[in-house]
XYZ file of N, CA, C and O in Angstrom:
528
model
N -84.817 -7.150 -134.608
C -85.308 -5.908 -135.188
C -86.809 -6.021 -135.425
O -87.353 -7.113 -135.497
N -87.422 -4.907 -135.582
C -88.855 -4.862 -135.833
C -89.113 -4.545 -137.302
O -88.220 -4.106 -138.014
N -90.338 -4.744 -137.718
C -90.693 -4.493 -139.113
C -90.664 -2.994 -139.399
O -90.791 -2.171 -138.472
N -90.550 -2.621 -140.672
C -90.610 -1.201 -141.020
C -91.915 -0.537 -140.563
O -91.909 0.617 -140.134
N -93.002 -1.254 -140.625
C -94.291 -0.693 -140.186
C -94.285 -0.409 -138.682
O -94.736 0.656 -138.246
N -93.780 -1.352 -137.906
C -93.711 -1.146 -136.450
C -92.698 -0.058 -136.094
O -92.896 0.699 -135.148
N -91.613 0.027 -136.844
C -90.620 1.077 -136.634
C -91.274 2.446 -136.803
O -91.084 3.337 -135.975
N -92.048 2.598 -137.874
C -92.750 3.869 -138.114
C -93.760 4.161 -137.000
O -93.896 5.304 -136.573
N -94.430 3.139 -136.529
C -95.470 3.337 -135.517
C -94.908 3.623 -134.130
O -95.398 4.501 -133.422
N -93.875 2.889 -133.740
C -93.397 2.978 -132.359
C -92.104 3.769 -132.169
O -91.886 4.344 -131.108
N -91.232 3.779 -133.154
C -89.919 4.405 -132.983
C -89.886 5.830 -133.536
O -89.380 6.744 -132.873
N -90.409 6.035 -134.726
C -90.352 7.356 -135.362
C -90.963 8.450 -134.492
O -90.369 9.527 -134.357
N -92.133 8.242 -133.857
C -92.666 9.310 -132.994
C -91.712 9.694 -131.857
O -91.568 10.876 -131.538
N -91.037 8.715 -131.289
C -90.068 9.004 -130.231
C -88.875 9.784 -130.786
O -88.398 10.740 -130.157
N -88.399 9.389 -131.961
C -87.303 10.124 -132.598
C -87.699 11.572 -132.872
O -86.902 12.482 -132.677
N -88.917 11.786 -133.343
C -89.369 13.158 -133.614
C -89.279 14.018 -132.354
O -88.840 15.166 -132.414
N -89.700 13.476 -131.222
C -89.632 14.219 -129.954
C -88.186 14.510 -129.572
O -87.858 15.613 -129.144
N -87.324 13.519 -129.726
C -85.915 13.715 -129.375
C -85.257 14.742 -130.291
O -84.523 15.621 -129.822
N -85.518 14.631 -131.585
C -84.920 15.534 -132.563
C -85.340 16.977 -132.306
O -84.540 17.897 -132.452
N -86.587 17.163 -131.898
C -87.103 18.518 -131.665
C -86.309 19.259 -130.595
O -86.237 20.483 -130.617
N -85.684 18.548 -129.676
C -84.938 19.183 -128.599
C -83.448 19.303 -128.843
O -82.712 19.705 -127.944
N -83.002 18.979 -130.047
C -81.564 18.980 -130.326
C -81.213 19.914 -131.476
O -82.004 20.097 -132.399
N -80.012 20.465 -131.420
C -79.546 21.338 -132.498
C -79.046 20.544 -133.701
O -79.246 20.948 -134.840
N -78.349 19.452 -133.451
C -77.780 18.626 -134.514
C -78.030 17.164 -134.178
O -77.871 16.752 -133.029
N -78.413 16.395 -135.188
C -78.748 14.997 -134.938
C -78.091 14.081 -135.959
O -77.934 14.422 -137.123
N -77.712 12.899 -135.475
C -77.102 11.877 -136.297
C -77.674 10.540 -135.839
O -77.755 10.277 -134.644
N -78.088 9.704 -136.783
C -78.561 8.371 -136.450
C -77.465 7.378 -136.783
O -76.947 7.353 -137.894
N -77.117 6.546 -135.809
C -76.085 5.527 -135.966
C -76.766 4.256 -136.481
O -77.415 3.548 -135.727
N -76.662 4.017 -137.793
C -77.273 2.835 -138.407
C -76.263 1.702 -138.351
O -75.336 1.629 -139.140
N -76.465 0.809 -137.406
C -75.514 -0.253 -137.135
C -76.071 -1.585 -137.631
O -77.085 -2.057 -137.132
N -75.404 -2.160 -138.599
C -75.767 -3.486 -139.064
C -76.723 -3.493 -140.238
O -77.447 -2.545 -140.491
N -76.721 -4.618 -140.940
C -77.545 -4.733 -142.146
C -79.028 -4.800 -141.824
O -79.858 -4.421 -142.645
N -79.404 -5.252 -140.635
C -80.815 -5.341 -140.274
C -81.455 -3.960 -140.162
O -82.646 -3.801 -140.409
N -80.686 -2.972 -139.792
C -81.218 -1.613 -139.626
C -81.513 -0.934 -140.959
O -82.276 0.034 -140.994
N -80.950 -1.441 -142.042
C -81.120 -0.808 -143.354
C -82.596 -0.768 -143.755
O -83.030 0.149 -144.447
N -83.389 -1.736 -143.279
C -84.817 -1.754 -143.642
C -85.545 -0.495 -143.166
O -86.640 -0.210 -143.621
N -84.947 0.264 -142.268
C -85.585 1.465 -141.734
C -85.053 2.757 -142.365
O -85.448 3.854 -141.966
N -84.194 2.622 -143.354
C -83.568 3.786 -143.981
C -84.600 4.767 -144.533
O -84.490 5.971 -144.318
N -85.585 4.263 -145.230
C -86.583 5.140 -145.839
C -87.294 5.996 -144.788
O -87.436 7.209 -144.951
N -87.719 5.379 -143.701
C -88.402 6.124 -142.632
C -87.468 7.159 -142.016
O -87.877 8.287 -141.726
N -86.211 6.800 -141.836
C -85.248 7.735 -141.252
C -84.995 8.925 -142.166
O -84.890 10.064 -141.703
N -84.913 8.680 -143.456
C -84.645 9.764 -144.399
C -85.829 10.729 -144.492
O -85.660 11.875 -144.900
N -86.993 10.319 -144.080
C -88.171 11.188 -144.076
C -88.251 12.064 -142.830
O -89.062 12.982 -142.780
N -87.431 11.788 -141.828
C -87.472 12.525 -140.570
C -86.934 13.945 -140.728
O -85.742 14.138 -140.982
N -87.804 14.914 -140.584
C -87.345 16.300 -140.581
C -86.518 16.528 -139.328
O -86.862 16.072 -138.254
N -85.419 17.227 -139.488
C -84.565 17.517 -138.348
C -83.443 16.519 -138.150
O -82.513 16.800 -137.409
N -83.526 15.353 -138.787
C -82.401 14.430 -138.737
C -81.351 14.958 -139.708
O -81.621 15.126 -140.888
N -80.174 15.251 -139.182
C -79.143 15.893 -139.995
C -78.256 14.919 -140.749
O -77.801 15.225 -141.852
N -77.980 13.765 -140.145
C -76.994 12.883 -140.765
C -77.229 11.430 -140.371
O -77.874 11.134 -139.370
N -76.631 10.566 -141.170
C -76.669 9.129 -140.928
C -75.242 8.636 -140.797
O -74.388 8.957 -141.637
N -74.982 7.873 -139.759
C -73.685 7.219 -139.597
C -73.887 5.752 -139.953
O -74.669 5.055 -139.324
N -73.211 5.292 -140.965
C -73.347 3.915 -141.430
C -72.228 3.063 -140.866
O -71.046 3.343 -141.077
N -72.614 2.022 -140.127
C -71.657 1.089 -139.559
C -72.087 -0.328 -139.911
O -73.187 -0.740 -139.555
N -71.248 -1.064 -140.636
C -71.613 -2.434 -140.979
C -71.476 -3.383 -139.783
O -70.845 -3.045 -138.780
N -72.070 -4.552 -139.915
C -71.929 -5.585 -138.886
C -70.463 -5.964 -138.718
O -69.668 -5.845 -139.653
N -70.137 -6.477 -137.545
C -68.791 -7.005 -137.311
C -68.510 -8.108 -138.323
O -69.393 -8.904 -138.655
N -67.309 -8.125 -138.842
C -66.924 -9.137 -139.803
C -67.284 -8.802 -141.242
O -66.907 -9.520 -142.159
N -68.007 -7.715 -141.455
C -68.374 -7.282 -142.806
C -67.332 -6.293 -143.311
O -66.597 -5.700 -142.527
N -67.290 -6.087 -144.629
C -66.387 -5.057 -145.156
C -66.734 -3.679 -144.587
O -67.883 -3.424 -144.222
N -65.736 -2.810 -144.536
C -65.963 -1.472 -143.992
C -66.950 -0.688 -144.854
O -67.452 -1.180 -145.871
N -67.217 0.526 -144.453
C -68.245 1.332 -145.123
C -67.821 1.843 -146.489
O -68.606 2.491 -147.168
N -66.614 1.547 -146.917
C -66.184 1.904 -148.262
C -66.566 0.870 -149.312
O -66.358 1.072 -150.499
N -67.144 -0.236 -148.891
C -67.532 -1.325 -149.783
C -68.638 -0.868 -150.722
O -69.619 -0.255 -150.300
N -68.510 -1.168 -151.985
C -69.465 -0.713 -152.992
C -70.872 -1.265 -152.775
O -71.844 -0.667 -153.235
N -71.010 -2.352 -152.082
C -72.352 -2.901 -151.797
C -73.178 -1.938 -150.936
O -74.406 -2.038 -150.908
N -72.519 -1.024 -150.230
C -73.248 -0.066 -149.379
C -73.725 1.144 -150.177
O -74.521 1.933 -149.683
N -73.249 1.321 -151.398
C -73.570 2.520 -152.174
C -75.067 2.797 -152.322
O -75.466 3.965 -152.266
N -75.931 1.801 -152.528
C -77.361 2.118 -152.632
C -77.905 2.830 -151.386
O -78.811 3.661 -151.478
N -77.326 2.532 -150.243
C -77.713 3.243 -149.011
C -77.258 4.690 -149.120
O -78.018 5.620 -148.858
N -76.007 4.884 -149.522
C -75.440 6.227 -149.585
C -76.178 7.107 -150.589
O -76.286 8.306 -150.382
N -76.669 6.533 -151.661
C -77.393 7.315 -152.664
C -78.614 8.001 -152.077
O -78.958 9.118 -152.461
N -79.265 7.356 -151.131
C -80.517 7.879 -150.574
C -80.290 8.996 -149.554
O -81.161 9.810 -149.334
N -79.131 9.028 -148.950
C -78.878 9.988 -147.876
C -78.721 11.413 -148.408
O -79.464 12.307 -147.984
N -77.819 11.687 -149.341
C -77.736 13.056 -149.877
C -79.018 13.475 -150.598
O -79.408 14.633 -150.550
N -79.675 12.497 -151.245
C -80.942 12.803 -151.921
C -82.001 13.302 -150.936
O -82.880 14.062 -151.305
N -81.897 12.871 -149.678
C -82.824 13.310 -148.633
C -82.346 14.587 -147.955
O -82.970 15.069 -147.008
N -81.205 15.128 -148.406
C -80.685 16.361 -147.830
C -79.987 16.166 -146.498
O -79.887 17.083 -145.696
N -79.479 14.974 -146.263
C -78.828 14.671 -144.991
C -77.353 14.375 -145.210
O -76.936 13.989 -146.295
N -76.579 14.556 -144.172
C -75.165 14.254 -144.222
C -74.914 12.776 -144.006
O -75.799 12.027 -143.580
N -73.686 12.372 -144.273
C -73.331 10.964 -144.196
C -71.972 10.817 -143.533
O -71.003 11.453 -143.934
N -71.915 9.983 -142.508
C -70.674 9.657 -141.799
C -70.296 8.250 -142.230
O -71.071 7.318 -142.034
N -69.124 8.087 -142.805
C -68.686 6.799 -143.327
C -67.338 6.451 -142.718
O -66.384 7.218 -142.821
N -67.259 5.270 -142.100
C -66.002 4.785 -141.525
C -65.308 3.862 -142.508
O -65.883 2.864 -142.938
N -64.100 4.216 -142.865
C -63.293 3.389 -143.761
C -62.015 3.035 -143.021
O -61.240 3.915 -142.665
N -61.820 1.753 -142.782
C -60.680 1.354 -141.971
C -59.910 0.168 -142.546
O -58.848 -0.161 -142.053
N -60.417 -0.472 -143.581
C -59.752 -1.670 -144.093
C -58.860 -1.341 -145.288
O -59.235 -0.559 -146.153
N -57.701 -1.968 -145.322
C -56.797 -1.824 -146.453
C -55.688 -0.823 -146.194
O -55.584 -0.215 -145.128
N -54.871 -0.663 -147.211
C -53.757 0.280 -147.153
C -54.278 1.701 -147.291
O -55.446 1.921 -147.610
N -53.403 2.669 -147.103
C -53.813 4.062 -147.288
C -54.269 4.290 -148.728
O -55.196 5.064 -148.978
N -53.650 3.594 -149.691
C -54.090 3.713 -151.079
C -55.522 3.191 -151.245
O -56.326 3.786 -151.965
N -55.833 2.084 -150.571
C -57.198 1.546 -150.613
C -58.187 2.536 -149.995
O -59.276 2.757 -150.529
N -57.801 3.123 -148.878
C -58.669 4.080 -148.186
C -58.911 5.303 -149.064
O -60.041 5.783 -149.174
N -57.873 5.802 -149.694
C -58.014 6.953 -150.595
C -58.931 6.594 -151.762
O -59.822 7.364 -152.122
N -58.737 5.428 -152.341
C -59.558 5.026 -153.491
C -61.025 4.843 -153.096
O -61.933 5.264 -153.822
N -61.288 4.233 -151.945
C -62.671 4.081 -151.478
C -63.309 5.452 -151.266
O -64.461 5.678 -151.656
N -62.565 6.356 -150.658
C -63.067 7.712 -150.426
C -63.332 8.417 -151.746
O -64.361 9.079 -151.919
N -62.414 8.263 -152.689
C -62.546 8.883 -154.012
C -63.834 8.412 -154.702
O -64.588 9.218 -155.252
N -64.089 7.119 -154.671
C -65.283 6.585 -155.332
C -66.563 7.106 -154.684
O -67.533 7.423 -155.373
N -66.566 7.229 -153.365
C -67.757 7.723 -152.680
C -67.994 9.195 -152.996
O -69.120 9.611 -153.270
N -66.939 10.002 -152.980
C -67.084 11.426 -153.305
C -67.527 11.594 -154.753
O -68.381 12.436 -155.052
N -66.987 10.790 -155.652
C -67.398 10.872 -157.052
C -68.888 10.552 -157.189
O -69.601 11.180 -157.958
N -69.357 9.604 -156.429
C -70.756 9.174 -156.518
C -71.707 10.118 -155.788
O -72.776 10.434 -156.284
N -71.337 10.560 -154.594
C -72.246 11.313 -153.720
C -71.930 12.800 -153.625
O -72.707 13.551 -153.053
N -70.760 13.223 -154.110
C -70.325 14.587 -153.897
C -69.635 14.697 -152.548
O -69.625 13.753 -151.763
N -69.066 15.847 -152.280
C -68.330 16.018 -151.025
C -69.139 16.757 -149.962
O -68.775 16.755 -148.799
N -70.234 17.370 -150.342
C -71.039 18.135 -149.383
C -71.735 17.191 -148.399
O -72.442 16.271 -148.787
N -71.501 17.433 -147.134
C -72.165 16.662 -146.098
C -71.581 15.287 -145.850
O -72.153 14.501 -145.116
N -70.427 14.997 -146.445
C -69.785 13.693 -146.239
C -68.706 13.850 -145.180
O -67.861 14.743 -145.262
N -68.728 12.986 -144.185
C -67.700 12.963 -143.155
C -67.082 11.577 -143.172
O -67.787 10.577 -143.012
N -65.782 11.499 -143.405
C -65.078 10.230 -143.382
C -64.393 10.055 -142.037
O -63.780 10.984 -141.513
N -64.475 8.872 -141.512
C -63.782 8.505 -140.286
C -62.758 7.435 -140.651
O -63.123 6.412 -141.238
N -61.503 7.696 -140.338
C -60.415 6.802 -140.732
C -59.704 6.240 -139.498
O -59.785 6.816 -138.412
N -58.932 5.179 -139.698
C -58.165 4.625 -138.581
C -56.940 5.488 -138.291
O -56.588 6.369 -139.078
N -56.319 5.212 -137.177
C -55.028 5.837 -136.911
C -54.051 5.357 -137.980
O -54.032 4.174 -138.327
N -53.290 6.279 -138.499
C -52.325 5.957 -139.561
C -50.966 6.523 -139.215
O -50.878 7.535 -138.502
N -49.904 5.924 -139.762
C -48.586 6.547 -139.616
C -48.628 7.953 -140.229
O -49.398 8.219 -141.162
N -47.800 8.834 -139.736
C -47.827 10.236 -140.178
C -47.743 10.395 -141.688
O -48.468 11.201 -142.273
N -46.857 9.653 -142.342
C -46.704 9.802 -143.794
C -47.993 9.405 -144.527
O -48.416 10.079 -145.472
N -48.638 8.331 -144.077
C -49.896 7.912 -144.691
C -51.013 8.911 -144.400
O -51.826 9.228 -145.276
N -51.036 9.416 -143.183
C -52.053 10.416 -142.828
C -51.887 11.676 -143.677
O -52.878 12.274 -144.123
N -50.662 12.060 -143.934
C -50.391 13.229 -144.778
C -50.884 12.986 -146.205
O -51.490 13.865 -146.821
N -50.639 11.812 -146.744
C -51.118 11.481 -148.095
C -52.648 11.517 -148.155
O -53.228 12.043 -149.094
N -53.280 10.957 -147.147
C -54.733 10.952 -147.082
C -55.273 12.370 -146.959
O -56.233 12.755 -147.647
N -54.641 13.171 -146.139
C -55.029 14.574 -145.975
C -54.936 15.327 -147.304
O -55.859 16.035 -147.698
N -53.814 15.180 -147.998
C -53.633 15.864 -149.293
C -54.685 15.416 -150.304
O -55.223 16.233 -151.053
N -54.979 14.135 -150.335
C -56.008 13.626 -151.260
C -57.365 14.234 -150.920
O -58.109 14.663 -151.807
N -57.671 14.325 -149.638
C -58.941 14.909 -149.211
C -59.033 16.388 -149.505
O -60.087 16.899 -149.900
N -57.936 17.103 -149.361
C -57.931 18.535 -149.669
C -58.189 18.775 -151.144
O -58.666 19.837 -151.529
N -57.908 17.792 -151.955
C -58.189 17.879 -153.398
C -59.509 17.193 -153.753
O -59.732 16.856 -154.912
N -60.363 17.012 -152.743
C -61.662 16.348 -152.934
C -61.509 14.985 -153.589
O -62.368 14.558 -154.364
N -60.416 14.323 -153.321
C -60.163 12.968 -153.820
C -60.206 12.885 -155.346
O -60.593 11.881 -155.907
N -59.789 13.961 -156.000
C -59.737 13.950 -157.481
C -58.511 13.223 -157.946
O -57.524 13.125 -157.351
C-alpha cells in the first residue's frame, strides 16, 4: 500500500474522474491496510458508499473493532455495505442490531451468507423491525 499522502496525490484524482462518469459509486475497502485511506475517501464528493471487507482470517465486518471505521462513514453522508457471515443466525442478528443501534439504519446494507430458510426468515423479521 502507499502512504495517505501519495494516495491523495496519485489515486484520489483518478477516483474523481471515475466518479464523475457514474450514477452510483461504492469503494471496496479490502483489508486493514486500506483503512489508512478512509479519511481521503470520505472527503470524495460523489462517492456514495463504502464496502468494508476485512482481511482473510480476520473476524467478519460485524466485529466491534471495525466500529470506528463505521462511525466515519454515515458522518460523511455515505452508505455502508457490511458483510456479516460468522456465527449462528442469532450472532448475525445481534451483530446487525449493534451496528444499527450505533449507526442507524439509513444507508446501511448488510450482506449475509446463505442460510437455511427458517434462519433466513428469522433474520428477515429482525431486519424488518430494524433489529430492535
